[in-house]
Coordinates of C-alpha atoms and ligand atoms in Angstrom, one line a residue:
X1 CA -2.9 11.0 26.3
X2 CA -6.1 10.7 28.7
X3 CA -7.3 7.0 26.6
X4 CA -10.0 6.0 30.1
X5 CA -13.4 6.4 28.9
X6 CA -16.5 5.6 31.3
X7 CA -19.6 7.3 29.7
X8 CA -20.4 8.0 26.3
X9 CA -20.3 11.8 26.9
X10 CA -16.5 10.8 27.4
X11 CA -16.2 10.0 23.8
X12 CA -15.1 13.2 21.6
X13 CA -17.5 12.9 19.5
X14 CA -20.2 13.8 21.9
X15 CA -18.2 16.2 23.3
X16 CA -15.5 14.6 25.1
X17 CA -11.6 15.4 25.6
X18 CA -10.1 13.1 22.7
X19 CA -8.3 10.7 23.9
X20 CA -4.9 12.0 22.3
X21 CA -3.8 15.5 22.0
X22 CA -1.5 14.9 18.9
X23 CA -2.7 13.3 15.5
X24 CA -2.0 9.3 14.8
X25 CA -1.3 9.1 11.9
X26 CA -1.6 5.3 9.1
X27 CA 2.0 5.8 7.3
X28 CA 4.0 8.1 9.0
X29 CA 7.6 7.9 7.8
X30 CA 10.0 5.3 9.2
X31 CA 13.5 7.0 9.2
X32 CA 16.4 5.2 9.7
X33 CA 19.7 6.5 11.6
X34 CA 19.4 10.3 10.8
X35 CA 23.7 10.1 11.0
X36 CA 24.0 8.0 8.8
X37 CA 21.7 9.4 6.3
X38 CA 23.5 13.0 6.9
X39 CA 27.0 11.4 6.2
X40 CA 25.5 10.3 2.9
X41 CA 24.0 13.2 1.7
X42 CA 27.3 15.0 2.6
X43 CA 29.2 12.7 0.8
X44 CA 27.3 13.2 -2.6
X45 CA 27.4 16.9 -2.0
X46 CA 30.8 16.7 -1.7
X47 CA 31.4 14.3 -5.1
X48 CA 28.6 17.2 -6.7
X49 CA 27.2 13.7 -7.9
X50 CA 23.2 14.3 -7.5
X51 CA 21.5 12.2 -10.0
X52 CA 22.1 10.2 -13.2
X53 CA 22.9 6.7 -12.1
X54 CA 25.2 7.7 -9.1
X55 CA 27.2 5.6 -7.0
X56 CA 24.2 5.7 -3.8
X57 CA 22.1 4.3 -6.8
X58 CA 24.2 1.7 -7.7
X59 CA 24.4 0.4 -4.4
X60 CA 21.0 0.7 -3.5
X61 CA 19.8 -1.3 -6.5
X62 CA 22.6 -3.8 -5.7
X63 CA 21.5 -4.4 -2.2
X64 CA 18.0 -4.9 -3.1
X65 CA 19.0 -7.5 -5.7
X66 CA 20.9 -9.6 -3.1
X67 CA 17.7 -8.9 -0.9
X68 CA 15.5 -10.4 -2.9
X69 CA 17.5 -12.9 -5.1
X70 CA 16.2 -11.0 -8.0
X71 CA 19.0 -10.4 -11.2
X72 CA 17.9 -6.9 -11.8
X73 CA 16.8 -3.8 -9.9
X74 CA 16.1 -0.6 -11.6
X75 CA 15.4 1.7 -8.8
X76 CA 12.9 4.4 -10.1
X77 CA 11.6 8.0 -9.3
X78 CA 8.5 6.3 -7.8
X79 CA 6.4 3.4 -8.1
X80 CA 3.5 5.3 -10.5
X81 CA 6.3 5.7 -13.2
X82 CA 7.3 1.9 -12.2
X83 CA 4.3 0.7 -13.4
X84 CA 4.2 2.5 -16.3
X85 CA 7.6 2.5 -17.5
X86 CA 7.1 -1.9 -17.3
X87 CA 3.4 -1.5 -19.3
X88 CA 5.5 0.5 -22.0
X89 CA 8.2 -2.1 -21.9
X90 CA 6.2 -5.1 -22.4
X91 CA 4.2 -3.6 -25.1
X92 CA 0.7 -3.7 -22.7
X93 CA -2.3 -2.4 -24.8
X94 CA -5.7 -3.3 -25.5
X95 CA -7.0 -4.1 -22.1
X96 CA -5.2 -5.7 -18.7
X97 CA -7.0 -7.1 -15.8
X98 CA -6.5 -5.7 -12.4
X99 CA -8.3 -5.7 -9.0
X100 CA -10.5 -2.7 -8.1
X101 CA -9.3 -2.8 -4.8
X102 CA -5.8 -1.5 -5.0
X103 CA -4.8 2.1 -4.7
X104 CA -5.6 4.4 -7.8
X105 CA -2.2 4.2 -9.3
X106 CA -2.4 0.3 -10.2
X107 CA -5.4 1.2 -13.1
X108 CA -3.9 5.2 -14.1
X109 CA -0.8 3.7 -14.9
X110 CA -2.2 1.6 -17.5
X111 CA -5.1 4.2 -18.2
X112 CA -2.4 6.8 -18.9
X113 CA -1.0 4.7 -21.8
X114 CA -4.4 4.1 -23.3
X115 CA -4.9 0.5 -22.0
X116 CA -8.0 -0.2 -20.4
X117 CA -7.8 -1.5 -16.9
X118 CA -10.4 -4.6 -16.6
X119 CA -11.5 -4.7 -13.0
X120 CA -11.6 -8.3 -11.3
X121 CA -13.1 -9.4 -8.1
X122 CA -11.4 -10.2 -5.2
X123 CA -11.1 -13.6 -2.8
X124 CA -12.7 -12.2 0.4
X125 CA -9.9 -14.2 2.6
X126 CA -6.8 -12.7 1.4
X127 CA -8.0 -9.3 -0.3
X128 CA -6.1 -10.0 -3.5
X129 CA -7.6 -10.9 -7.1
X130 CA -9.3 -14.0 -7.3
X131 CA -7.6 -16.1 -10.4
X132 CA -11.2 -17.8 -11.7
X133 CA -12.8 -14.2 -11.7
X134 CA -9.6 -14.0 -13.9
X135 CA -10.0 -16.2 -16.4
X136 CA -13.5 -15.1 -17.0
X137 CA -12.6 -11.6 -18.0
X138 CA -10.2 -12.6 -20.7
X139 CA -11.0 -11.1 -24.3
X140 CA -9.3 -11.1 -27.3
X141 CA -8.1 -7.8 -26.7
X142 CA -6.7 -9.2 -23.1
X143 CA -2.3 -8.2 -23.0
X144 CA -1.8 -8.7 -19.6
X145 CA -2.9 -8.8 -16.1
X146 CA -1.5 -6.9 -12.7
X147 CA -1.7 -8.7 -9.7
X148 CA -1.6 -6.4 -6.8
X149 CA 0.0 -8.4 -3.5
X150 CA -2.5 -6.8 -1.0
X151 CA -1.0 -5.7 2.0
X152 CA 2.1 -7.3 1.5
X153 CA 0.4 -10.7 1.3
X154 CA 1.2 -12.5 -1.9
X155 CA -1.7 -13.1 -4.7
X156 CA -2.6 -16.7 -5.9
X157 CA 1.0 -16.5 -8.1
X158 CA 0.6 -20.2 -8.9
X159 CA -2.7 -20.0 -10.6
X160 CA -1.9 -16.3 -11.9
X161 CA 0.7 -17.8 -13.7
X162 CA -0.5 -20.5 -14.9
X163 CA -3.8 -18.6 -16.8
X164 CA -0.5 -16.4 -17.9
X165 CA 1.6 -18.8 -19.7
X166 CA -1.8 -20.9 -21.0
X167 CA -3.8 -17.9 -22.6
X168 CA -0.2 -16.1 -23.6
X169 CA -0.3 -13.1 -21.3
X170 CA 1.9 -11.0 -19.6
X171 CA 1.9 -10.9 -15.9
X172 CA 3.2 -7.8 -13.9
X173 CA 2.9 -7.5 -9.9
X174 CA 2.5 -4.3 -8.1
X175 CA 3.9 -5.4 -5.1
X176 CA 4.4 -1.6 -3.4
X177 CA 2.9 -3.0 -0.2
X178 CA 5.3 -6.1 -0.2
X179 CA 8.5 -5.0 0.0
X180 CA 10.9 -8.0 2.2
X181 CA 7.9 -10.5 2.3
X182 CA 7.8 -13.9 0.7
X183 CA 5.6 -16.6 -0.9
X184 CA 6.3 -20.4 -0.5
X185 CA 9.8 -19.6 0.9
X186 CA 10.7 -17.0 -2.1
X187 CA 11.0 -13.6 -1.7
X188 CA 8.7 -11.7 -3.8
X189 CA 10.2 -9.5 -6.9
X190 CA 11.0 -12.3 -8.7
X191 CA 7.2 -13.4 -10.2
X192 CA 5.7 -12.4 -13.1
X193 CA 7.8 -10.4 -15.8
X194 CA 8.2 -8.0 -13.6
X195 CA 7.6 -6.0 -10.2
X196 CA 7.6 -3.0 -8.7
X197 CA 7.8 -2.2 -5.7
X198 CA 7.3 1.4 -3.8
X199 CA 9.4 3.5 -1.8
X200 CA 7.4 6.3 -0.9
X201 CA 7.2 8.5 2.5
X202 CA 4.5 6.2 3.6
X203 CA 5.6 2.9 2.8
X204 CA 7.5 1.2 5.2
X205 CA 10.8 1.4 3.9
X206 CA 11.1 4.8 2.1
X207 CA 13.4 6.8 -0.6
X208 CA 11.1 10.5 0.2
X209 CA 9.9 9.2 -3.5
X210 CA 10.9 6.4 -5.2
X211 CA 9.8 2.3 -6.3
X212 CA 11.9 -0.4 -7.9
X213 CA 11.6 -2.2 -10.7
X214 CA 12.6 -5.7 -10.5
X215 CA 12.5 -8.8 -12.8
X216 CA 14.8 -11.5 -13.7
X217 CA 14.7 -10.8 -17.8
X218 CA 17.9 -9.5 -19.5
X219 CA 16.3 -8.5 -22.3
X220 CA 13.5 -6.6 -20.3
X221 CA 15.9 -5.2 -17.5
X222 CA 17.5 -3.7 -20.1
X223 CA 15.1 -2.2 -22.1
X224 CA 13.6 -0.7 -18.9
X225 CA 17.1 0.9 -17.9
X226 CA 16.6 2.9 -21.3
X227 CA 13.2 3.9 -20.8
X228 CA 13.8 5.2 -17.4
X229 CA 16.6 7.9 -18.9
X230 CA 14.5 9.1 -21.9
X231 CA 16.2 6.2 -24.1
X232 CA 19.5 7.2 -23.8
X233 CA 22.0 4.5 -24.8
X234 CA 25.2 7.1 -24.8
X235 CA 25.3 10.7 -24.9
X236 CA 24.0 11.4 -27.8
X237 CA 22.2 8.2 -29.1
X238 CA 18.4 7.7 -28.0
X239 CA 17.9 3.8 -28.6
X240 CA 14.0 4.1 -28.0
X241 CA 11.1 5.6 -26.5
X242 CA 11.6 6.7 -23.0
X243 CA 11.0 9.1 -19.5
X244 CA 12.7 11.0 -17.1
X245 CA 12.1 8.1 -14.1
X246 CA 15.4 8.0 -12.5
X247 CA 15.9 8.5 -8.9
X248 CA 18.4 11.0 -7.4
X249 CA 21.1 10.3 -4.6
X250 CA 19.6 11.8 -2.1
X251 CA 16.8 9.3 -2.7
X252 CA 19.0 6.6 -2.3
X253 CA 20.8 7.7 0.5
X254 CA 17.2 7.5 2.3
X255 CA 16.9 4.2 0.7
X256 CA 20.1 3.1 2.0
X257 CA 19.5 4.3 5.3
X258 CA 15.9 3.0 5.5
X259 CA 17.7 -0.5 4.1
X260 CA 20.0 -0.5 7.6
X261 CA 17.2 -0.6 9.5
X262 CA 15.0 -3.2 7.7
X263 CA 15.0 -5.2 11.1
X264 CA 14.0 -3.0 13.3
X265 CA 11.4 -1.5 11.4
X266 CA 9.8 -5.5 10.8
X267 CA 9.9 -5.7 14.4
X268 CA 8.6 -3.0 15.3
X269 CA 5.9 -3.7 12.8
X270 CA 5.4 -7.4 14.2
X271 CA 5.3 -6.4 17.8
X272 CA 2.7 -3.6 16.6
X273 CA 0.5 -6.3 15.3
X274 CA 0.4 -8.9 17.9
X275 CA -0.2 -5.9 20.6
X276 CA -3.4 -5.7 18.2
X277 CA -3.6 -9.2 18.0
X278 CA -4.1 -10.0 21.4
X279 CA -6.4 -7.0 22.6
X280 CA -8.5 -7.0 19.8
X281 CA -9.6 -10.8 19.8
X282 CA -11.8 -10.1 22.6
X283 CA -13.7 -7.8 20.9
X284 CA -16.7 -9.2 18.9
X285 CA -17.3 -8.4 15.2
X286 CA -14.1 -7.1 14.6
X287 CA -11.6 -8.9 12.8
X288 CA -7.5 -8.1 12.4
X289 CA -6.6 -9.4 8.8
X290 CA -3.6 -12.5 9.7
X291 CA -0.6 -12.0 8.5
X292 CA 1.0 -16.0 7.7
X293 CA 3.9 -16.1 9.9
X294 CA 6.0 -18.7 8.5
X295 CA 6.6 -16.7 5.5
X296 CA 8.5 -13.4 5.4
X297 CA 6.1 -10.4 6.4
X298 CA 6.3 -6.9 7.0
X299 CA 3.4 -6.5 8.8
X300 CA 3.1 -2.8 7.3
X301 CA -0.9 -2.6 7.8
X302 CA -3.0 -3.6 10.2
X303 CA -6.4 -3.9 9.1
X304 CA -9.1 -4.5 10.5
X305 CA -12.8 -5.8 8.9
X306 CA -15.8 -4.3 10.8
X307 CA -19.0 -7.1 10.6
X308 CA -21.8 -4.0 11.6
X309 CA -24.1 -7.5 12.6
X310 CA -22.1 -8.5 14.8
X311 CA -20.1 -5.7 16.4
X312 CA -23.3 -3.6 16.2
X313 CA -21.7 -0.4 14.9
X314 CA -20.6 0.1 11.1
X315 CA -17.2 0.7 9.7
X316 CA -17.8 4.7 9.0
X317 CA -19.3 5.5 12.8
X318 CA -15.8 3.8 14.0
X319 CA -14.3 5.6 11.7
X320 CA -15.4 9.0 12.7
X321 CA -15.6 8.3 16.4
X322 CA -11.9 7.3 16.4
X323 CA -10.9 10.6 14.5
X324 CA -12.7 12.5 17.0
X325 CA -10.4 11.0 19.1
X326 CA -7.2 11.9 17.2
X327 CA -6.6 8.6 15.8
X328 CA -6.7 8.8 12.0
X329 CA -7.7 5.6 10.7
X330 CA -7.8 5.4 6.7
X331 CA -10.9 3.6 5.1
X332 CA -7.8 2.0 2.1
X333 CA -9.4 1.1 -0.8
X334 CA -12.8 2.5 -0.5
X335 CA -14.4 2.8 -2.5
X336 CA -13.3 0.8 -5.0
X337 CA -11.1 1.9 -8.3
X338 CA -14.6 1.1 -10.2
X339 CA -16.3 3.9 -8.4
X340 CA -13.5 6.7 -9.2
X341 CA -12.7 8.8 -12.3
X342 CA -12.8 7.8 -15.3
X343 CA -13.6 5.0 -14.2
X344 CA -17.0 4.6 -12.8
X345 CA -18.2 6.8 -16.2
X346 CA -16.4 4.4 -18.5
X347 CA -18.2 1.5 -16.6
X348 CA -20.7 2.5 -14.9
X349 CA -21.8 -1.3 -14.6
X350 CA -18.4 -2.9 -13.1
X351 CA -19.9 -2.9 -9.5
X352 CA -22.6 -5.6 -10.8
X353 CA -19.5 -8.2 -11.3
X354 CA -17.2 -6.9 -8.7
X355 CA -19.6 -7.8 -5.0
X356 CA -16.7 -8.7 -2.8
X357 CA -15.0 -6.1 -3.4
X358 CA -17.5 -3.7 -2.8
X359 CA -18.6 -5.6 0.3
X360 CA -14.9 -5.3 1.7
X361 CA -14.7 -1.8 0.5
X362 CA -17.4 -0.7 3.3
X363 CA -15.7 -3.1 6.0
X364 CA -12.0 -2.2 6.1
X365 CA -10.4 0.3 8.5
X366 CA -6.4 0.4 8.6
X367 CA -5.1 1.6 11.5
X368 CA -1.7 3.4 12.7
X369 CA 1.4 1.3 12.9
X370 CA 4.9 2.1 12.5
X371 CA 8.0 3.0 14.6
X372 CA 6.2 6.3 15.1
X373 CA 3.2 4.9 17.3
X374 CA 4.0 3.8 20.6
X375 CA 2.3 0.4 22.9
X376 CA 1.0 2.5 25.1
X377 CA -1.0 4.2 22.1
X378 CA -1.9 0.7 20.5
X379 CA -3.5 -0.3 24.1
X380 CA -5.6 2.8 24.3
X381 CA -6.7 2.6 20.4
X382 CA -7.6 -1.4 20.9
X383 CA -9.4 -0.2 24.7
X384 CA -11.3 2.9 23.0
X385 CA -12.5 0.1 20.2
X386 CA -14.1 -2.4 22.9
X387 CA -15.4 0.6 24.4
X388 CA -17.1 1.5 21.9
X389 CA -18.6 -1.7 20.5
X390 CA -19.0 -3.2 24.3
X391 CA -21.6 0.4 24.2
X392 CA -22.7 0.0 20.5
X393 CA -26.4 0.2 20.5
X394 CA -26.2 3.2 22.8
X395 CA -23.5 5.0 20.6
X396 CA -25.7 4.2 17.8
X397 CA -28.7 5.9 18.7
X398 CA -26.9 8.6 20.1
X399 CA -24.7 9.1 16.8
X400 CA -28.5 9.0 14.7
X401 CA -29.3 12.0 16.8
X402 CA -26.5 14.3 15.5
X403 CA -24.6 15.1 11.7
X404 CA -21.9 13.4 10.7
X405 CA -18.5 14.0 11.7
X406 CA -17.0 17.2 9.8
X407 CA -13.7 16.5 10.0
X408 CA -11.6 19.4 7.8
X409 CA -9.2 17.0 6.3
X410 CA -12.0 14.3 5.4
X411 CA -14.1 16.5 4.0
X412 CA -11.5 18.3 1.5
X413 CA -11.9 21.5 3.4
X414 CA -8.3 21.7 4.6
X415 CA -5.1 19.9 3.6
X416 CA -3.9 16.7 5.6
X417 CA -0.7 17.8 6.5
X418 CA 2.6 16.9 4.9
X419 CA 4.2 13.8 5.2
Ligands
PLP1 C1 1.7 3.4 -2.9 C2 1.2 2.6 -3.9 C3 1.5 2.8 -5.3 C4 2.1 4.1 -5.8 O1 3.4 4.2 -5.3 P1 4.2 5.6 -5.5 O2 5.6 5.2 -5.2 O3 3.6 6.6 -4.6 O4 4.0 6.0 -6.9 C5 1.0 1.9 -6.2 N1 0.3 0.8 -5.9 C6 0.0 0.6 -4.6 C7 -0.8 -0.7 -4.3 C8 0.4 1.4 -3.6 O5 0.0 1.2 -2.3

């Protein structure tokens, strides 16, 4: 790590040594004690138990519901066929609003079952969908809406559920980012019908794949535990439609694992955002999205909103500039659901009713947290970003004068690597 800068030439992007010699990665994989994970995977090996509602499963989904104080957990292959095994379950058609500004799963899921994702605006202070954008977008052929708890802080619940009950709508969470958080003192997995959370590499507790299902409905908890083994009610009776979205041990032994170390990975993640707190206050035009600390938080992104009047640089040239440097910041969720496939040719109007979200698209830069990021690595990130906006007229100029970064993983030309 050589972080120092003192000229611009310093910076790798005009040339310079970057300032770390291995890749930073947003989302690496927390792992838990790799022991304790080995003594479980032996175990199942030696019951020959891999799949199919195992004992590791059982547990897992247990400890999550006493987690939570949620009834039910049906732990799941991953959070994609989550989604989509509750949007079969509670019989979601027609069309279901959702917020553009989630990752791409939230609107396939419904898209893959025919249902038409609506896209809503969001409140520019927490990120999620703003309830009176909401209410606007209800049609007839309205089922449902998905609420996406942004970065792990919780949507407008109250008033979601409240246009849910009044206009006779079902109301799903997708609360993969929000895993061990809470909202007015209650854990969130218990709003809504249902929610799911996700469990994947890069999520900050992880099961290699795998989400969770969650609700507090008998009726639907059970339906859902159907759908998830192809309908299977006994060995040779199929009760109703269904998929293969079952989670293997090995799964939960990760899951398990990852569960033992909850703690530590919240603390690290907390002490990772106030190291970024407190060095990047000083530092004009750039804003760290708060966490509210008097609820439970996982602190799993830190995100930062670029104001290019202020901080004199734009979102993209930090972007690029800090790659040079080895630090691989990720622009989440630009640019918007409405401007992807099949999206943007279904509507190719939605960005006329969605402006916040396309104005927060082009501002937002999450960067690397996690146990595998040391302090010493947060300093020299937060010191590289005053450096470059404390110089940002003079990088500007300089950065007019030459192409854009080519970066072989951002431009598609080569595979990021595996997580
Ligand atoms: C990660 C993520 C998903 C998908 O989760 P998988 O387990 O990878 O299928 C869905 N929604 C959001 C908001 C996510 O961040």
């Amino acid at each position: 790590m050589s972080p120092i800068k003192s000229g611009l030439p310093d910076l790798a992007i005009f040339g310079g040594k970057p300032a770390f010699d291995s890749a930073l990665h947003v989302g690496r994989p927390n792992v838990g004690d790799r022991r304790a994970l080995l003594k479980r995977i032996n175990d199942l090996l030696d019951r020959n138990w891999l799949t199919n509602d195992g004992p590791l499963l059982q547990e897992f989904e247990q400890r999550i519901c006493g987690l939570i104080g949620v009834k039910h957990c049906i732990a799941v292959c991953n959070a994609t066929i989550g989604l989509e095994i509750v949007i079969k379950a509670l019989g979601l058609s027609g069309e279901v609003i959702v917020p553009s500004f989630t990752f791409v799963a939230t609107p396939h899921a419904l898209r893959w079952h025919g249902v038409t994702p609506v896209f809503c605006d969001l409140d520019p202070d927490t990120h999620n969908i703003d309830p009176l954008r909401v209410a606007e977008l209800i049609t007839r052929r309205t089922s449902g809406i998905i609420g996406v708890h942004v970065w792990g802080r919780p949507c407008d619940v109250g008033a979601l559920a409240d246009l849910a009950r009044r206009q006779n709508l079902k109301l799903v969470f997708d609360a993969a980012h929000a895993f061990a958080c809470s909202h007015e003192g209650r854990m969130i997995g218990g709003l809504g019908n249902a929610e799911i959370f996700s469990f994947h590499a890069t999520k900050f507790v992880n099961t290699f794949e795998g989400g969770a299902i969650v609700t507090n409905s008998d009726e639907l908890a059970t339906k859902i535990r159907l759908m998830r083994n192809f309908g299977f009610a006994g060995l040779d009776t199929v009760m109703s439609l269904g998929t293969n979205g079952k989670m293997s041990e090995p799964s939960a032994a990760m899951g398990l694992t990852s569960l033992e170390s909850l703690e530590r990975f919240i603390k690290v993640n907390r002490r990772n955002y106030h190291l970024y707190q407190q060095q990047l206050t000083k530092v004009p035009g750039i804003s760290l999205s708060q966490y509210q600390e008097d609820e439970k938080c996982n602190y799993q992104y830190i995100v930062l909103e670029i104001d290019e009047a202020v901080a004199g640089i734009n979102r993209d040239m930090l972007d690029d500039i800090l790659w040079a440097e080895n630090v691989l910041t990720r622009r989440y969720f630009y640019p918007g659901c409405h401007r992807m496939e099949p999206y943007c040719s279904a509507d190719p109007q939605a960005h006329l009713r969605l402006a916040q979200t396309e104005r927060l698209a082009k501002m937002v830069l999450c960067l690397p947290t996690g146990s595998a990021i040391s302090s010493a690595e947060i300093t020299a990130i937060c010191a590289l970003i005053e450096f470059v906006v404390k110089h940002a007229e003079a990088v500007k100029q300089r950065l007019s004068m030459r192409p854009l970064f080519p970066h072989p993983w951002k431009s598609g030309s080569s595979q990021e690597p595996l997580i």
